[in-house]
Every structure is written in C-alpha cells, then in structure tokens.
mmCIF file of C-alpha atoms and ligand atoms in Angstrom:
data_model
loop_
_atom_site.group_PDB
_atom_site.id
_atom_site.type_symbol
_atom_site.label_atom_id
_atom_site.label_comp_id
_atom_site.label_asym_id
_atom_site.label_seq_id
_atom_site.Cartn_x
_atom_site.Cartn_y
_atom_site.Cartn_z
ATOM 1 C CA MET U 312 -18.200 -1.294 0.195
ATOM 2 C CA ILE U 313 -14.819 -3.107 0.058
ATOM 3 C CA ASN U 314 -13.793 -4.931 3.190
ATOM 4 C CA ILE U 315 -10.162 -5.632 3.772
ATOM 5 C CA SER U 316 -7.712 -6.228 6.646
ATOM 6 C CA ILE U 317 -4.421 -4.469 7.257
ATOM 7 C CA ASN U 318 -2.051 -5.950 9.794
ATOM 8 C CA GLY U 319 -4.921 -8.067 11.140
ATOM 9 C CA LYS U 320 -7.363 -5.211 11.670
ATOM 10 C CA PRO U 321 -10.551 -4.856 9.575
ATOM 11 C CA TYR U 322 -11.196 -1.765 7.410
ATOM 12 C CA SER U 323 -14.012 -0.876 4.977
ATOM 13 C CA TYR U 324 -13.721 1.560 2.061
ATOM 14 C CA GLU U 325 -16.542 2.928 -0.185
ATOM 15 C CA GLU U 326 -14.387 3.111 -3.288
ATOM 16 C CA GLU U 327 -11.619 1.265 -4.923
ATOM 17 C CA LEU U 328 -8.327 2.599 -3.633
ATOM 18 C CA THR U 329 -4.670 1.600 -3.926
ATOM 19 C CA ILE U 330 -3.256 -0.334 -0.997
ATOM 20 C CA TYR U 331 -1.074 2.716 -0.318
ATOM 21 C CA HIS U 332 -4.145 4.992 -0.018
ATOM 22 C CA ALA U 333 -6.112 2.559 2.044
ATOM 23 C CA ALA U 334 -3.197 2.210 4.477
ATOM 24 C CA LYS U 335 -2.767 6.004 4.561
ATOM 25 C CA GLU U 336 -6.454 6.469 5.462
ATOM 26 C CA ALA U 337 -5.901 3.845 8.267
ATOM 27 C CA GLY U 338 -2.961 5.910 9.569
ATOM 28 C CA ILE U 339 -0.383 3.402 8.473
ATOM 29 C CA TRP U 340 2.870 4.830 6.950
ATOM 30 C CA ILE U 341 4.218 3.170 3.884
ATOM 31 C CA PRO U 342 7.519 4.650 2.359
ATOM 32 C CA THR U 343 7.231 5.903 -1.231
ATOM 33 C CA LEU U 344 9.785 7.412 -3.677
ATOM 34 C CA CYS U 345 8.505 7.138 -7.213
ATOM 35 C CA TYR U 346 4.911 7.811 -6.349
ATOM 36 C CA ASN U 347 3.346 11.248 -6.999
ATOM 37 C CA GLU U 348 -0.328 12.056 -6.636
ATOM 38 C CA LYS U 349 -0.307 13.936 -10.006
ATOM 39 C CA LEU U 350 0.870 10.965 -12.020
ATOM 40 C CA LYS U 351 -0.500 7.504 -12.596
ATOM 41 C CA PRO U 352 1.456 5.095 -10.368
ATOM 42 C CA TYR U 353 3.726 2.609 -12.215
ATOM 43 C CA GLY U 354 5.490 0.798 -9.386
ATOM 44 C CA GLY U 355 9.037 1.716 -10.347
ATOM 45 C CA CYS U 356 11.113 2.004 -7.142
ATOM 46 C CA ARG U 357 9.426 -0.904 -5.145
ATOM 47 C CA VAL U 358 10.145 0.740 -1.811
ATOM 48 C CA CYS U 359 6.400 0.627 -0.931
ATOM 49 C CA LEU U 360 6.224 -3.222 -1.078
ATOM 50 C CA VAL U 361 3.693 -4.984 1.049
ATOM 51 C CA GLU U 362 2.477 -8.520 1.554
ATOM 52 C CA VAL U 363 -0.906 -9.724 0.298
ATOM 53 C CA THR U 364 -2.142 -13.045 1.416
ATOM 54 C CA GLY U 365 -2.287 -15.503 -1.374
ATOM 55 C CA LYS U 366 0.206 -13.561 -3.605
ATOM 56 C CA PRO U 367 3.589 -15.358 -3.954
ATOM 57 C CA VAL U 368 5.548 -12.050 -4.198
ATOM 58 C CA LEU U 369 5.490 -8.725 -2.389
ATOM 59 C CA VAL U 370 3.482 -6.147 -4.296
ATOM 60 C CA PRO U 371 3.957 -2.360 -4.752
ATOM 61 C CA SER U 372 1.231 -0.788 -2.661
ATOM 62 C CA CYS U 373 1.150 2.393 -4.695
ATOM 63 C CA ALA U 374 0.249 0.481 -7.906
ATOM 64 C CA THR U 375 -2.072 -2.255 -6.512
ATOM 65 C CA ASN U 376 -5.750 -1.740 -5.791
ATOM 66 C CA ILE U 377 -7.573 -3.211 -2.820
ATOM 67 C CA THR U 378 -10.131 -5.936 -3.564
ATOM 68 C CA GLU U 379 -12.834 -7.496 -1.395
ATOM 69 C CA GLY U 380 -11.452 -9.650 1.345
ATOM 70 C CA MET U 381 -7.836 -8.731 0.710
ATOM 71 C CA GLU U 382 -5.497 -9.346 3.679
ATOM 72 C CA ILE U 383 -2.633 -6.974 3.695
ATOM 73 C CA VAL U 384 0.527 -6.968 5.883
ATOM 74 C CA THR U 385 2.789 -3.927 6.006
ATOM 75 C CA ASP U 386 4.998 -4.696 9.000
ATOM 76 C CA SER U 387 6.113 -8.353 8.679
ATOM 77 C CA ASP U 388 9.840 -9.447 8.542
ATOM 78 C CA ARG U 389 9.307 -10.407 4.922
ATOM 79 C CA VAL U 390 8.121 -6.854 4.056
ATOM 80 C CA LYS U 391 10.961 -5.376 6.062
ATOM 81 C CA GLY U 392 13.427 -7.592 4.319
ATOM 82 C CA GLY U 393 12.059 -6.723 0.830
ATOM 83 C CA ARG U 394 12.247 -3.029 1.576
ATOM 84 C CA GLN U 395 15.726 -3.369 2.970
ATOM 85 C CA PHE U 396 16.880 -5.096 -0.197
ATOM 86 C CA ILE U 397 15.492 -2.289 -2.445
ATOM 87 C CA ILE U 398 17.022 0.370 -0.144
ATOM 88 C CA GLU U 399 20.374 -1.392 -0.467
ATOM 89 C CA LEU U 400 20.168 -1.246 -4.211
ATOM 90 C CA LEU U 401 19.168 2.422 -4.165
ATOM 91 C CA LEU U 402 22.051 3.174 -1.788
ATOM 92 C CA ALA U 403 24.489 1.384 -4.131
ATOM 93 C CA ARG U 404 23.482 3.784 -6.904
ATOM 94 C CA THR U 405 23.117 6.972 -4.803
ATOM 95 C CA PRO U 406 25.254 6.688 -1.654
ATOM 96 C CA GLY U 407 25.126 10.452 -1.238
ATOM 97 C CA ALA U 408 21.307 10.914 -1.449
ATOM 98 C CA LYS U 409 20.130 12.078 1.950
ATOM 99 C CA GLU U 410 16.614 10.898 1.426
ATOM 100 C CA ILE U 411 17.871 7.351 0.750
ATOM 101 C CA GLN U 412 20.215 7.546 3.706
ATOM 102 C CA GLU U 413 17.196 8.473 5.931
ATOM 103 C CA LEU U 414 15.192 5.548 4.641
ATOM 104 C CA ALA U 415 18.216 3.333 5.295
ATOM 105 C CA LYS U 416 18.348 4.445 8.882
ATOM 106 C CA LYS U 417 14.625 3.838 9.317
ATOM 107 C CA PHE U 418 14.919 0.302 7.983
ATOM 108 C CA GLY U 419 18.073 -0.643 9.780
ATOM 109 C CA VAL U 420 20.264 -0.633 6.657
ATOM 110 C CA ASP U 421 23.817 0.581 7.151
ATOM 111 C CA PRO U 422 24.092 3.663 4.934
ATOM 112 C CA THR U 423 27.742 2.758 4.142
ATOM 113 C CA GLY U 424 26.537 -0.711 2.729
ATOM 114 C CA ASP U 425 28.864 -2.558 5.089
ATOM 115 C CA SER U 426 26.198 -4.227 7.301
ATOM 116 C CA ALA U 427 25.312 -7.852 7.077
ATOM 117 C CA GLN U 428 22.419 -7.000 4.746
ATOM 118 C CA GLY U 429 24.709 -4.743 2.782
ATOM 119 C CA SER U 430 26.228 -7.397 0.545
ATOM 120 C CA VAL U 431 24.364 -6.427 -2.517
ATOM 121 C CA SER U 432 25.081 -2.697 -2.283
ATOM 122 C CA THR U 433 28.695 -3.294 -1.332
ATOM 123 C CA TYR U 434 29.114 -5.612 -4.294
ATOM 124 C CA LEU U 435 27.535 -3.045 -6.762
ATOM 125 C CA LEU U 436 29.454 -0.147 -5.238
ATOM 126 C CA LYS U 437 32.699 -1.954 -5.825
ATOM 127 C CA ARG U 438 31.669 -2.724 -9.412
ATOM 128 C CA ALA U 439 30.559 0.853 -10.127
ATOM 129 C CA GLU U 440 33.307 2.576 -12.027
ATOM 130 C CA PRO U 441 33.599 5.481 -11.705
ATOM 131 C CA PRO U 442 31.756 5.744 -8.391
ATOM 132 C CA PHE U 443 28.289 7.247 -8.825
ATOM 133 C CA GLU U 444 28.140 10.857 -7.853
ATOM 134 C CA THR U 445 24.506 11.405 -8.644
ATOM 135 C CA THR U 446 21.579 11.350 -6.302
ATOM 136 C CA CYS U 447 19.286 10.322 -9.122
ATOM 137 C CA ILE U 448 17.556 6.936 -8.373
ATOM 138 C CA LEU U 449 16.204 6.717 -11.952
ATOM 139 C CA CYS U 450 12.602 6.619 -10.761
ATOM 140 C CA GLY U 451 11.591 8.550 -13.942
ATOM 141 C CA LEU U 452 9.165 10.933 -12.235
ATOM 142 C CA CYS U 453 10.911 13.892 -13.923
ATOM 143 C CA VAL U 454 10.570 12.295 -17.344
ATOM 144 C CA ARG U 455 6.927 11.463 -16.801
ATOM 145 C CA VAL U 456 5.841 14.744 -15.391
ATOM 146 C CA CYS U 457 7.500 16.520 -18.305
ATOM 147 C CA ALA U 458 5.797 14.247 -20.784
ATOM 148 C CA GLU U 459 2.437 13.635 -19.189
ATOM 149 C CA VAL U 460 1.633 16.801 -17.321
ATOM 150 C CA THR U 461 3.525 19.649 -19.099
ATOM 151 C CA GLU U 462 3.668 17.687 -22.343
ATOM 152 C CA ARG U 463 7.126 19.150 -23.218
ATOM 153 C CA HIS U 464 9.108 15.857 -23.533
ATOM 154 C CA ALA U 465 12.307 17.699 -22.677
ATOM 155 C CA LEU U 466 13.803 14.775 -20.636
ATOM 156 C CA SER U 467 14.455 11.119 -21.518
ATOM 157 C CA TYR U 468 16.527 8.101 -20.557
ATOM 158 C CA GLU U 469 19.945 7.502 -22.126
ATOM 159 C CA ASP U 470 22.212 4.454 -22.111
ATOM 160 C CA ARG U 471 21.612 1.133 -20.312
ATOM 161 C CA GLY U 472 22.568 -0.787 -17.184
ATOM 162 C CA MET U 473 25.005 0.935 -14.823
ATOM 163 C CA LYS U 474 25.436 3.755 -17.239
ATOM 164 C CA ARG U 475 21.692 4.541 -17.567
ATOM 165 C CA ARG U 476 20.794 8.185 -16.837
ATOM 166 C CA ILE U 477 18.273 10.902 -17.422
ATOM 167 C CA THR U 478 19.153 13.725 -19.760
ATOM 168 C CA PRO U 479 17.537 16.018 -22.283
ATOM 169 C CA PRO U 480 17.226 14.233 -25.702
ATOM 170 C CA PHE U 481 20.603 13.847 -27.380
ATOM 171 C CA SER U 482 22.199 15.419 -24.274
ATOM 172 C CA LYS U 483 21.501 18.919 -25.523
ATOM 173 C CA VAL U 484 19.320 21.619 -23.921
ATOM 174 C CA ALA U 485 15.913 20.881 -25.244
ATOM 175 C CA ASP U 486 14.103 23.686 -27.091
ATOM 176 C CA THR U 487 10.890 22.366 -25.616
ATOM 177 C CA CYS U 488 11.939 23.108 -22.016
ATOM 178 C CA ILE U 489 9.978 26.044 -20.681
ATOM 179 C CA GLY U 490 11.944 26.112 -17.296
ATOM 180 C CA CYS U 491 8.701 25.377 -15.358
ATOM 181 C CA GLY U 492 10.623 23.387 -12.705
ATOM 182 C CA SER U 493 8.107 20.608 -12.500
ATOM 183 C CA CYS U 494 10.950 18.009 -12.939
ATOM 184 C CA ALA U 495 12.754 19.499 -9.877
ATOM 185 C CA TYR U 496 9.501 19.674 -7.982
ATOM 186 C CA VAL U 497 8.680 15.986 -8.242
ATOM 187 C CA CYS U 498 12.249 14.606 -7.818
ATOM 188 C CA PRO U 499 12.295 12.612 -4.557
ATOM 189 C CA THR U 500 16.006 13.034 -3.981
ATOM 190 C CA ASN U 501 16.306 16.690 -4.962
ATOM 191 C CA CYS U 502 18.887 16.057 -7.561
ATOM 192 C CA ILE U 503 17.583 18.500 -10.152
ATOM 193 C CA THR U 504 18.406 22.200 -10.004
ATOM 194 C CA ILE U 505 16.947 24.776 -12.380
ATOM 195 C CA GLU U 506 19.469 27.195 -13.883
ATOM 196 C CA GLU U 507 19.235 29.969 -16.439
ATOM 197 C CA ALA U 508 20.275 28.742 -19.899
HETATM 198 S S1 FES A 1339 6.576 4.258 -4.475
HETATM 199 FE FE1 FES A 1339 5.498 2.528 -4.993
HETATM 200 S S2 FES A 1339 6.828 1.567 -6.415
HETATM 201 FE FE2 FES A 1339 7.887 3.430 -5.953
#
C-alpha cells in the first residue's frame, strides 16, 4: 500500500501509479496535452505540472510516480502560475488552437497574450516571423504513435528552434505510411487531417 496526500487529504493506493492517475482516481482534474494512455509518458508539454513537497521544481504529474509519504499539491498559486506560463508559451506558438484557447480561459490567461501574465507569449508572438499558422504544439504524440505503436516511422521532426516542425522524413510522402490515422487520432489539437494521396 502506498500512502500519499493530495491537497492535504490522505489517499492510499495498492500499486505504483503516476501522480496524474492517483489524482484521477481521487477525482482531481489535472490538464494534459502530450499524455496518451497508449504511449509511455515522457513529460513533454508540462501542462500537467504539480507541486511535490521537498522537490525544488514543479514536476509533470503524467511522468512522475507516487512514492510512500508523498505530499502532492495540485491547486496552489505556484502550480497555477507554472501552468499559466506553459499555456502562454503554447499560445505563442498556436494562437489559433481552440484546445489551447480553452485551457487559457480555464487558467485565466488572456488568449490574445495581452494580459499581465502574457508578456512571454506577446514577446514570442512579436518575434515569430512569419506568424505561426499551425495548431501543432510539437508534443510529438503523432511521431511517437507512428514509431512505437504502428512501427511505420512515417513522421519525424525537422529543423530547430522557432522553425521546428513535424513532417514526413525529407518532407516527402512516406512510403511507409499506411494511412491508419493514428497520428490524427492522438493529436491533442486536431491539427492533422488524413487525405487521399
Ligand atoms: S501531459 Fe504531462 S507533460 Fe504533457
């Protein structure tokens, strides 16, 4: 049995779970974007951050397991601030993504990036040239499902920094793609559409 506390309340679990799953079982909502039950969590988007007593930094709940005596906080100002910061960065990249706008509203972040907390996203938006038109948050779920589940390797990353994007290898339609649609299925911002070649 693993005994922990979440937001000051005690909980016991028979098996080792991630913080995200333990909170879910306790009826506590934690936002996620890059997490999918079919894939091993890798803590890419950081929107699921929580506070763990004794840890100097916020940790991604989808990629951190509970341990005996762990004290977890999911609703503090620090957690809220950490998630707001991540959402601002995501908004800066994908101002048109409805899913990110919804998260922004939930966490009190101005979807236009003009709020007091919006300084980072505003800065990045001004730097972005040309403005991003994608709704891809570069979480990599599509690349990973294509490699790890369907084993087709028909998608990969290209370029770096602000120009980073996801594309078939060498930007050509990949022979290995079987059109299964699993990339579109896992995409948290619905930015992939499947078309006839
Ligand atoms: S959902 Fe946990 S890091 Fe993205």
